[in-house]
Short mmCIF file of C-alpha atoms and ligand atoms in Angstrom, two decimals:
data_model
loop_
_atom_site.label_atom_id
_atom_site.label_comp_id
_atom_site.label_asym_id
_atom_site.label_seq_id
_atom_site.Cartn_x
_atom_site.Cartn_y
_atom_site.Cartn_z
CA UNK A 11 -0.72 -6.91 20.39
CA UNK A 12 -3.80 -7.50 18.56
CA UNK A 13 -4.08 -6.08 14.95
CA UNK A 14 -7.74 -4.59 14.16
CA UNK A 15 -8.91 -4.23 10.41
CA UNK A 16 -9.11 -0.10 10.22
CA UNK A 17 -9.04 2.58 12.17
CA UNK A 18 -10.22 5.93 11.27
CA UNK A 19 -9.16 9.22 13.45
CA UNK A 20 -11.86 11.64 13.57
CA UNK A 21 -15.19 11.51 14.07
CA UNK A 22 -16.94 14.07 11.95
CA UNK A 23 -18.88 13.08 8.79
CA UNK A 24 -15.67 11.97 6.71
CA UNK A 25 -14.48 9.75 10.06
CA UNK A 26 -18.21 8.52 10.79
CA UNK A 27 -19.63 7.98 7.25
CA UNK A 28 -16.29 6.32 6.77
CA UNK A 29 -16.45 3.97 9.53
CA UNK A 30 -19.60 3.04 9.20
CA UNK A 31 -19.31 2.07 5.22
CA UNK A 32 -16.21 -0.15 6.46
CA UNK A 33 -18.12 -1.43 9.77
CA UNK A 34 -20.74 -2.57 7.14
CA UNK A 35 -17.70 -5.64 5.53
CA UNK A 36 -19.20 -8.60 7.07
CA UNK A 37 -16.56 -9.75 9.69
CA UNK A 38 -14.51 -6.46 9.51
CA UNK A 39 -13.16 -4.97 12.99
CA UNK A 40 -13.01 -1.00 12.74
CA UNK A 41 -12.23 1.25 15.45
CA UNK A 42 -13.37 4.93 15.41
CA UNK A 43 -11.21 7.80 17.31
CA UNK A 44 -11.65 11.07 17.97
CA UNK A 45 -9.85 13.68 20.10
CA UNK A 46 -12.87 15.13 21.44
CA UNK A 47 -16.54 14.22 20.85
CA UNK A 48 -18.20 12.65 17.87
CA UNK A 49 -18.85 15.94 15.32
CA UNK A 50 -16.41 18.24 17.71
CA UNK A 51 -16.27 20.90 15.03
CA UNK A 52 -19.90 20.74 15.20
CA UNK A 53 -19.97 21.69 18.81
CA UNK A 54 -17.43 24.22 18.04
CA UNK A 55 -19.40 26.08 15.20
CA UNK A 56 -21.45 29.85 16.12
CA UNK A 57 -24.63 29.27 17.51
CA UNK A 58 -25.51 31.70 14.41
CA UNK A 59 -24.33 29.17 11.89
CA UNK A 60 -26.06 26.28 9.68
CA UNK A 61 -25.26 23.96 6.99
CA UNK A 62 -25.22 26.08 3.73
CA UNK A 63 -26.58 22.76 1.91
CA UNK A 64 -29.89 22.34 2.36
CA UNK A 65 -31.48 18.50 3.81
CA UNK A 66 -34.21 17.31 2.25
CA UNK A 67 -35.05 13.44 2.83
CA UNK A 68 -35.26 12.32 -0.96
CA UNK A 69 -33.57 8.95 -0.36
CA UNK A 70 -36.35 7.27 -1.71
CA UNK A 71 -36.03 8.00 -4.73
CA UNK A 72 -32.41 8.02 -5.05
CA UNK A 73 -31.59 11.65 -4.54
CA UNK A 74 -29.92 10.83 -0.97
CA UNK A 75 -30.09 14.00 1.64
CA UNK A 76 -27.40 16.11 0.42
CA UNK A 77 -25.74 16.42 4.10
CA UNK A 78 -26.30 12.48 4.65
CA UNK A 79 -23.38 10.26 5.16
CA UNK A 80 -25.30 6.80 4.82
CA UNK A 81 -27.37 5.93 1.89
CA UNK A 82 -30.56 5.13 4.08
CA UNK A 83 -30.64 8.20 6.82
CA UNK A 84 -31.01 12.12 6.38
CA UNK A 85 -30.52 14.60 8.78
CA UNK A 86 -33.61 16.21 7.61
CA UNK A 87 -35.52 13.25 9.01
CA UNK A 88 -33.75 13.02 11.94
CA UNK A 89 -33.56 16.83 12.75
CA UNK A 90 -36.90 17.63 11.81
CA UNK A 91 -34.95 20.78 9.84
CA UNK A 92 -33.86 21.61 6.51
CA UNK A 93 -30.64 23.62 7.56
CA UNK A 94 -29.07 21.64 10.06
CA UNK A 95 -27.15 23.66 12.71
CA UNK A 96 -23.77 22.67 14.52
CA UNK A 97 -24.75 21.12 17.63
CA UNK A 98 -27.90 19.18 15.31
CA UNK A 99 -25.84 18.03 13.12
CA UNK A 100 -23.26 16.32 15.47
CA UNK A 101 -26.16 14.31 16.99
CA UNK A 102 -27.00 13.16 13.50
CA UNK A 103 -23.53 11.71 13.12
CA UNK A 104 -23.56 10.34 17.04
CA UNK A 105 -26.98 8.89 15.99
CA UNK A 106 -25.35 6.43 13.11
CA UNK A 107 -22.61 5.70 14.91
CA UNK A 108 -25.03 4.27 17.90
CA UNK A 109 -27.64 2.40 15.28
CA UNK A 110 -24.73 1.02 13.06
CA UNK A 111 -22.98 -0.02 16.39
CA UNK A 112 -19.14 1.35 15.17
CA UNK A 113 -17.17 1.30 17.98
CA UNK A 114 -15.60 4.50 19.36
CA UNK A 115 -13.18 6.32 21.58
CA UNK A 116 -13.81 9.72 22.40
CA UNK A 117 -11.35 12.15 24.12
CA UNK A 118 -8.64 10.50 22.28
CA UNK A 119 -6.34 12.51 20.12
CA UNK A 120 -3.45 10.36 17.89
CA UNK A 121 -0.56 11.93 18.62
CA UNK A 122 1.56 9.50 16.28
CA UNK A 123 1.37 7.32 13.36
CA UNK A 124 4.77 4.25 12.48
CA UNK A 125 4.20 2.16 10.13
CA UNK A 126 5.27 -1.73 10.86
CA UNK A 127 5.42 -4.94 8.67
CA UNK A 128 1.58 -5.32 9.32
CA UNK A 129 -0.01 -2.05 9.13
CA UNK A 130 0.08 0.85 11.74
CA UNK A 131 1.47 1.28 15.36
CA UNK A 132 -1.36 4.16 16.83
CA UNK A 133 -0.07 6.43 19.59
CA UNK A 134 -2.70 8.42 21.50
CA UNK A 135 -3.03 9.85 24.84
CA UNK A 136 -4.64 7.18 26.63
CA UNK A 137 -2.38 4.40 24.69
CA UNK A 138 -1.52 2.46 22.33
CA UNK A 139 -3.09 -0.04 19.61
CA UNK A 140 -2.51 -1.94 16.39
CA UNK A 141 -4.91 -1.62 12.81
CA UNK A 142 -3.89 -2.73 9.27
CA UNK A 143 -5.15 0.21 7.67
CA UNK A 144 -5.34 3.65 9.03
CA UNK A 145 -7.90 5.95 7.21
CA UNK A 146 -7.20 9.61 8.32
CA UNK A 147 -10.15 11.58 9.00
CA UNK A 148 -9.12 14.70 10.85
CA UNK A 149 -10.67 17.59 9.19
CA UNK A 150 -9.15 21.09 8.12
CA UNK A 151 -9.86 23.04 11.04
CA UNK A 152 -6.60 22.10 13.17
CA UNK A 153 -4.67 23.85 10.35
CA UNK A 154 -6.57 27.67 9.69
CA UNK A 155 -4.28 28.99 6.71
CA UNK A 156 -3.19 32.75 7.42
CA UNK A 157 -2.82 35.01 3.87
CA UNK A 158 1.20 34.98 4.12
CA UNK A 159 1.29 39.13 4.17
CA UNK A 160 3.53 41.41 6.31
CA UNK A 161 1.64 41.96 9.57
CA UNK A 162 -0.83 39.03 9.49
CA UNK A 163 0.18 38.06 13.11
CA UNK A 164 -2.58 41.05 13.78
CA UNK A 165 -5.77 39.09 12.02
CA UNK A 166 -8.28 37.20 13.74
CA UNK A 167 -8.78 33.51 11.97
CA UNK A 168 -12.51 33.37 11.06
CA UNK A 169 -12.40 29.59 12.31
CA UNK A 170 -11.49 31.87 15.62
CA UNK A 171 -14.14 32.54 18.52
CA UNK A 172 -12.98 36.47 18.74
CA UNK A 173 -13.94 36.92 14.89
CA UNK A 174 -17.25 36.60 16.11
CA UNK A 175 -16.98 39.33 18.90
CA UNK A 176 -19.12 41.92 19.02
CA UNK A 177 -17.52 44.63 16.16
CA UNK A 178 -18.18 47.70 16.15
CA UNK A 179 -17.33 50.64 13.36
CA UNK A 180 -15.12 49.94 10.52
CA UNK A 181 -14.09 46.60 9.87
CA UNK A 182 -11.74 44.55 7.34
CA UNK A 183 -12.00 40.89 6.24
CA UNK A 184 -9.63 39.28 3.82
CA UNK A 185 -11.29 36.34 1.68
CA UNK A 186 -14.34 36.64 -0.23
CA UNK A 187 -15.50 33.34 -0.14
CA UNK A 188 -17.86 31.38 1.70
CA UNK A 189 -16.40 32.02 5.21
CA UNK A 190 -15.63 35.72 4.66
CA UNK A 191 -19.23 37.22 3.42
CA UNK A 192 -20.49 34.65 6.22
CA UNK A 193 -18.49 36.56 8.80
CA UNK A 194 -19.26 40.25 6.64
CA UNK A 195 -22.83 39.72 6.98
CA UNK A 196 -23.06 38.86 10.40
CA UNK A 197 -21.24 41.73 11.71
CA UNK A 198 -23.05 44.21 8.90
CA UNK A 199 -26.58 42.79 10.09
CA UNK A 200 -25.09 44.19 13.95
CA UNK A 201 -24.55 47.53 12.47
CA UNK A 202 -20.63 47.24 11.61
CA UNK A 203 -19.47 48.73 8.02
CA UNK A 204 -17.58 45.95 6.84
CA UNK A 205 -15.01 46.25 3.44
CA UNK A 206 -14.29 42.58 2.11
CA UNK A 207 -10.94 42.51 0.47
CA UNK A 208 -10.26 39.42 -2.74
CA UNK A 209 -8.82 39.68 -6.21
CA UNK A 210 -10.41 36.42 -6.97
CA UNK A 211 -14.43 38.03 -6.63
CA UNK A 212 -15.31 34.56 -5.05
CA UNK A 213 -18.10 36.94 -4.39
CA UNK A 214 -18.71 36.94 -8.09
CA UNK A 215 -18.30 33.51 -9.02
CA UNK A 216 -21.53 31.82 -10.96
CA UNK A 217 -22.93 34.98 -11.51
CA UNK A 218 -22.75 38.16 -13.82
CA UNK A 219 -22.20 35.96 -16.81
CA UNK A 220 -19.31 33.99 -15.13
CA UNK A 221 -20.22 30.32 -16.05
CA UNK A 222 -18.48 28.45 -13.39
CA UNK A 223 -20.72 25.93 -11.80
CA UNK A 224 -19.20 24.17 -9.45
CA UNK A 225 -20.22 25.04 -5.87
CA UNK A 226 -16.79 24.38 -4.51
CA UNK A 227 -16.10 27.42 -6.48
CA UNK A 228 -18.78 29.78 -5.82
CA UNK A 229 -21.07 31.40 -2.93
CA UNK A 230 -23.89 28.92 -2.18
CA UNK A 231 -27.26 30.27 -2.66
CA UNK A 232 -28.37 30.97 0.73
CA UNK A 233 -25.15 33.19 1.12
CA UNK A 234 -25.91 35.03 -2.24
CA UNK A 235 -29.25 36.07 -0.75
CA UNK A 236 -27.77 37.01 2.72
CA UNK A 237 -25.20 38.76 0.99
CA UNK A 238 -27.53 41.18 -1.19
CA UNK A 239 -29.53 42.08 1.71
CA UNK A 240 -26.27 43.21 3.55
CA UNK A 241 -25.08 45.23 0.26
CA UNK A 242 -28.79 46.97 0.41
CA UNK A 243 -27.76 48.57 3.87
CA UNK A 244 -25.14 50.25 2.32
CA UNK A 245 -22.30 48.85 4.62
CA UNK A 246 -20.69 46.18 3.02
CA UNK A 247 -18.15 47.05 0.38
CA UNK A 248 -17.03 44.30 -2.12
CA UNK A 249 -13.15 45.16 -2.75
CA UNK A 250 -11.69 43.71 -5.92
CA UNK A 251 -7.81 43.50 -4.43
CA UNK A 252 -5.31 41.95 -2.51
CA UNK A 253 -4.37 42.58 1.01
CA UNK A 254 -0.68 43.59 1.24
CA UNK A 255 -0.13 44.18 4.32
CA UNK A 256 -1.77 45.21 8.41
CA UNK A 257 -0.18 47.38 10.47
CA UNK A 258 -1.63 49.27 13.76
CA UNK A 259 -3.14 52.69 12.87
CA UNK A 260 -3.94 54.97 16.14
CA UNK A 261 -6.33 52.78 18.22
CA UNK A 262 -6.66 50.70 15.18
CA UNK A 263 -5.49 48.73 11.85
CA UNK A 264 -4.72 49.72 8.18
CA UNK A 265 -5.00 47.25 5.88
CA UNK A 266 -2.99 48.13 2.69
CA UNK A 267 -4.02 46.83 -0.85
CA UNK A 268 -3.31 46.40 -4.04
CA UNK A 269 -6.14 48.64 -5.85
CA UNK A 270 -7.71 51.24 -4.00
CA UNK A 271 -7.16 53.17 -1.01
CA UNK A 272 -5.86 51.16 2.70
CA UNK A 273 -8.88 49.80 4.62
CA UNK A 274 -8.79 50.74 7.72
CA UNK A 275 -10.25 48.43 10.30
CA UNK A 276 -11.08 49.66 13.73
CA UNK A 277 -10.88 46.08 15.67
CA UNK A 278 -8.43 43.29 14.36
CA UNK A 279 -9.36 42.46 10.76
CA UNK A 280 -10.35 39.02 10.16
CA UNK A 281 -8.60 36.08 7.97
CA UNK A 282 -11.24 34.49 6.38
CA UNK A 283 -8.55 32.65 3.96
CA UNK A 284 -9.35 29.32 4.66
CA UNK A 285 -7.91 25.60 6.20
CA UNK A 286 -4.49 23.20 4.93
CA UNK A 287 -5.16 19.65 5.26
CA UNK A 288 -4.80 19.42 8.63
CA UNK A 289 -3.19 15.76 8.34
CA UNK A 290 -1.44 16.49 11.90
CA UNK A 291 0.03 13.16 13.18
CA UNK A 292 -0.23 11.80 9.55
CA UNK A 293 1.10 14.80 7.47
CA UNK A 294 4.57 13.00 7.06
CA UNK A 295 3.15 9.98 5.55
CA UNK A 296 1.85 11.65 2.76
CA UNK A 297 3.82 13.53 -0.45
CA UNK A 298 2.39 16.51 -1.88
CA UNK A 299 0.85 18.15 -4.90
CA UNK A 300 2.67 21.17 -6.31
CA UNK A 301 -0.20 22.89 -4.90
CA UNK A 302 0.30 21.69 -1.17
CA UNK A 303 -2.37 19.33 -1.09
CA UNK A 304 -1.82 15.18 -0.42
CA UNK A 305 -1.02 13.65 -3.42
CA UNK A 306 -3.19 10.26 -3.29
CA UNK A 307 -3.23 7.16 -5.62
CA UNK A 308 -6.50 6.83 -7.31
CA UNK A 309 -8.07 4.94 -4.31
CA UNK A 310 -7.37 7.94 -2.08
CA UNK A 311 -4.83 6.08 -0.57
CA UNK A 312 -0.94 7.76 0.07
CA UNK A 313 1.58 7.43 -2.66
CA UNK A 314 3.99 6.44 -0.16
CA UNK A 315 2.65 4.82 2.78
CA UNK A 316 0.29 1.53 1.75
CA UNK A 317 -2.70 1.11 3.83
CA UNK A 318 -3.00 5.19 4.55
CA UNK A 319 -6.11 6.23 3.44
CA UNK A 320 -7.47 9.99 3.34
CA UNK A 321 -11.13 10.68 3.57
CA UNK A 322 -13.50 14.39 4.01
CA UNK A 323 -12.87 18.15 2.60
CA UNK A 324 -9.02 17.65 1.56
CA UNK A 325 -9.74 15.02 -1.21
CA UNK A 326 -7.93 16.15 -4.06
CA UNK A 327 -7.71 14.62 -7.84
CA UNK A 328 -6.85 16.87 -10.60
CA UNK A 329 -8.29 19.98 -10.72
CA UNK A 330 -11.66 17.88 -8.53
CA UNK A 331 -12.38 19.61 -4.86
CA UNK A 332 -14.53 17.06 -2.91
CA UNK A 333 -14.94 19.50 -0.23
CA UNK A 334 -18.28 19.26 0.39
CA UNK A 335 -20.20 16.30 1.96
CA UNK A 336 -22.17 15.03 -0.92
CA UNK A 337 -18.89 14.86 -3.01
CA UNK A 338 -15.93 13.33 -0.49
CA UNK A 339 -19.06 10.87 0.71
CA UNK A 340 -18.79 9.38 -3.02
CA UNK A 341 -15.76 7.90 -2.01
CA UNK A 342 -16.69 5.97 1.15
CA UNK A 343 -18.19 2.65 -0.32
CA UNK A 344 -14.96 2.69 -2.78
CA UNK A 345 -12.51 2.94 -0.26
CA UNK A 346 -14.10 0.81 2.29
CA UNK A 347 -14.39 -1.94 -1.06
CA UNK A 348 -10.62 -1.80 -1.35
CA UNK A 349 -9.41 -2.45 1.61
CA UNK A 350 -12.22 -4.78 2.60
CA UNK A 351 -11.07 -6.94 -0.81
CA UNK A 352 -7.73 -7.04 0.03
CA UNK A 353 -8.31 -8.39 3.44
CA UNK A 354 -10.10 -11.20 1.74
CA UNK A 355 -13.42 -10.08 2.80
CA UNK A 356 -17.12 -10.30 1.58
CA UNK A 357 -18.03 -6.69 0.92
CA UNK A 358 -21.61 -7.06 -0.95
CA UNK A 359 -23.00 -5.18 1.66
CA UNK A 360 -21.26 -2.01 0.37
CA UNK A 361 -23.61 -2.58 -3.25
CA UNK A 362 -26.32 0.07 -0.82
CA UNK A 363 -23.89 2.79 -1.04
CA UNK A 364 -24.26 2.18 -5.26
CA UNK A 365 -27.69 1.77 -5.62
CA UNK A 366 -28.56 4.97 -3.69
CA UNK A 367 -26.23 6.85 -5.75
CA UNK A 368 -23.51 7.40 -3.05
CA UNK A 369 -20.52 5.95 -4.67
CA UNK A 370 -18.07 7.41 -6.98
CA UNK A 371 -15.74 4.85 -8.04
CA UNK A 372 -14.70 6.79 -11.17
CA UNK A 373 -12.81 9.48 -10.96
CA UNK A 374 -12.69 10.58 -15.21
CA UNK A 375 -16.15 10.93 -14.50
CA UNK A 376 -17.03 13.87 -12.14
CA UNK A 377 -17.26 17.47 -12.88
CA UNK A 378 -19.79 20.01 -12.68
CA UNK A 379 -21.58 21.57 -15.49
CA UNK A 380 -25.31 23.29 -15.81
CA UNK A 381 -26.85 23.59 -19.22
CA UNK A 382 -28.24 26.99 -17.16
C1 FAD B 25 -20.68 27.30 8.83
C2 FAD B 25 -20.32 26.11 8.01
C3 FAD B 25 -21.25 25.61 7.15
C4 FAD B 25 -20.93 24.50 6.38
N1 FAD B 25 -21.89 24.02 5.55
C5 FAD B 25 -21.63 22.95 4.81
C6 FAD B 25 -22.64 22.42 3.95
O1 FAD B 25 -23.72 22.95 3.86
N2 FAD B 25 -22.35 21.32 3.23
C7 FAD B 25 -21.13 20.73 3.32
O2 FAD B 25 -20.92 19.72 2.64
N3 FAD B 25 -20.16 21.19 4.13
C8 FAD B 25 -20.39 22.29 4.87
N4 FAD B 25 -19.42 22.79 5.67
C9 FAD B 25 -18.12 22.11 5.71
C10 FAD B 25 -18.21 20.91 6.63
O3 FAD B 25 -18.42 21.36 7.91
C11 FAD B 25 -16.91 20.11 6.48
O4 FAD B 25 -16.91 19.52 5.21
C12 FAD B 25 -16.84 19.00 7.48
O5 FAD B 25 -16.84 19.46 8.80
C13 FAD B 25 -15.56 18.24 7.27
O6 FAD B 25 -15.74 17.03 7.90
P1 FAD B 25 -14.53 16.16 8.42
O7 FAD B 25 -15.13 14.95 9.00
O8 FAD B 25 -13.51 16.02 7.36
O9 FAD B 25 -13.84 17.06 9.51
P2 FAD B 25 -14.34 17.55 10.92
O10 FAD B 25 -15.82 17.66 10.96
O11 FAD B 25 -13.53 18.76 11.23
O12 FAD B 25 -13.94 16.36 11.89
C14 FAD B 25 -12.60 16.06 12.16
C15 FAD B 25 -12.54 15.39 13.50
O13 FAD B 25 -11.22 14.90 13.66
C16 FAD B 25 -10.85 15.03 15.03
N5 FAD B 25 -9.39 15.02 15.08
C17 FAD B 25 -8.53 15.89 14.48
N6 FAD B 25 -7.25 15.56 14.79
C18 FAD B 25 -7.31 14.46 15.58
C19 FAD B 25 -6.32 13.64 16.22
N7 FAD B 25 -5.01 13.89 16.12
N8 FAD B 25 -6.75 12.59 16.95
C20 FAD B 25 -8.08 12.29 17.04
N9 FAD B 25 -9.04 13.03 16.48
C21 FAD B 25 -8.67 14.10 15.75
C22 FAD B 25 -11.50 16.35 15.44
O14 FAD B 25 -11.71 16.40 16.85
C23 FAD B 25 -12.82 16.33 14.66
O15 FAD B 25 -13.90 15.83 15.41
C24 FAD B 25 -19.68 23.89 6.46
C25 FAD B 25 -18.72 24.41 7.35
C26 FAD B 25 -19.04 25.50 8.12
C27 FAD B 25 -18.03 26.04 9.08
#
């Protein structure tokens, strides 16, 4: 069976930025699958939601759209918009995969991964094929993470469809982070009183003195400001605890903590406590962190499989989250360098991704830190 060069599984802007960094090797045969379309969590997203990062096309002067995944395109110029929606967004990324000419297969999920003496055996549901390197792409949002408390079978997954239901009354979300006020506001701006329940204050994060910033870390800007407006109306509550446990209460659900009095939550309270991996078919080929997360050599690549790759939001090294866009697309050009080098090929073209500032090849150097 013929053996291609790489093949990356998923198409959102980890898979597509990835494929088309390696697509750019001169000579190098890359194949691009996804199980549904090209930016399928895109389609999937509320209409209500947008890109938190905002687009702005800067690229010539080397401050490269934030929410770009190729050093010479923006979605801002593409989308005409600043805060790119779901459905916009995905025809950004179908966009560069038709002008940089990667070939794909949609409505293909990989079901499994062997390695062999010469790469990877790929098993999907329309067949099989052969690729040297495998560079796993798949996103977190096969894998929503639950809080691990007594009764959480009850909660409604914010990645979920029904969190966005019409609410009405009293309602409890656990997880004060990005996703959670997200999901607090929305249902306080359609009248619901909504208590938010986190220890941590993500809520608090980068401000009130607290110097962290990182934006992995903290609430991005446009959520602070959403997030004061829905504190003005008087029905969002900020609790500073931990959910213990949910349990049904008359026609509803208590949510006990571990300051303050139960919440009690009058339609199923949402889990907004965020994503594993989601390495599916791949998840055996990589060892772990003590924290969970893939442990990955300093290429990105797994410890024990050679030729695995991991690319997007579950990039781990140190204490370093590259889980937005502008930080795992750092990683593209260095990644698609390695394995282009040690297939023997020319890779100059990849010197774009460096002179536009999209390329970190090392890792002592990143880390966030604002004079103020
Ligand atoms: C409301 C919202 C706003 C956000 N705003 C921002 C922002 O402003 N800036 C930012 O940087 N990030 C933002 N994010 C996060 C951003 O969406 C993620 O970083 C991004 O989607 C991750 O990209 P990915 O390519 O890793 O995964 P995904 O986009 O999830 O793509 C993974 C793809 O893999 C496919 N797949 C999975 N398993 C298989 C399989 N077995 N076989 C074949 N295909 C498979 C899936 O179908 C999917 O298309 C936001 C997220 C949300 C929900």
């Amino acid at each position: 069976m013929h053996v291609i060069d790489a093949t990356i599984v998923g198409a959102g802007p980890a898979g597509v930025g990835m494929a088309v960094a390696a697509n750019a090797i001169d000579g190098f045969e890359v194949s691009l699958i996804d199980a549904g379309q090209i930016g399928q969590t895109f389609h999937d997203w509320h209409p209500e939601q947008r890109f938190l990062t905002p687009s702005f096309t800067g690229n010539g002067f080397g401050a490269t759209d934030l929410n770009s995944v190729h050093p010479s395109t923006s979605p801002a110029f593409t989308l005409g918009v600043d805060y790119p929606d779901g459905p916009g967004y995905a025809r950004y990324l179908r966009s560069l995969v038709s002008h940089f000419r990667v070939p794909v297969a949609e409505d293909t999920r990989v079901q499994r991964i062997t390695p062999t003496d010469d790469g990877f055996e790929i098993e999907t549901d329309r067949g099989r094929g052969r690729s040297r390197t495998l560079i796993w792409a798949g996103g977190e949002r096969s894998e929503p993470r639950l809080p691990g408390i007594r009764g959480e079978h009850l909660l409604t997954h914010s990645s979920h469809t029904d969190a966005w239901a019409e609410r009405s009354g009293r309602l409890a979300v656990i997880g004060g982070a990005e996703s959670g006020i997200e999901i607090a506001c929305h249902h306080v701006e359609r009248g619901a009183e909504v208590s938010v329940i986190d220890a941590e204050r993500p809520w608090g994060h980068g401000v009130d003195g607290d110097r962290q910033a990182d934006p992995s870390f903290g609430l991005a800007p446009r959520t602070r400001i959403r997030m004061r407006a829905a504190l003005e109306t008087g029905r969002l509550e900020l609790r500073d605890a931990s959910a213990t446990a949910v349990v049904r209460h008359g026609t509803g659900f208590r949510v006990s903590t571990s300051r303050g009095p139960a919440v009690l939550s009058e339609t199923p309270p949402i889990a907004a406590t965020g994503y594993g991996p989601g390495l599916g078919p791949a998840s055996e080929l990589f060892d772990r962190r003590d924290d969970g997360w893939p442990l990955l050599t300093e290429h990105d690549e797994s410890t024990v499989t050679p030729g695995l790759f991991l690319t997007g939001p579950a990039l781990r090294h140190d204490d370093e989250r590259f889980c937005f866009v502008y930080k795992y697309r750092q990683r593209f050009a260095h990644v698609a360098r390695v394995i282009g080098e040690r297939a023997g090929r020319d890779c100059s073209a990849l010197d774009l991704w460096r002179e536009q500032g999209m390329l970190l090849d090392d890792l002592s150097c990143c880390g966030t830190s604002c004079a103020c």
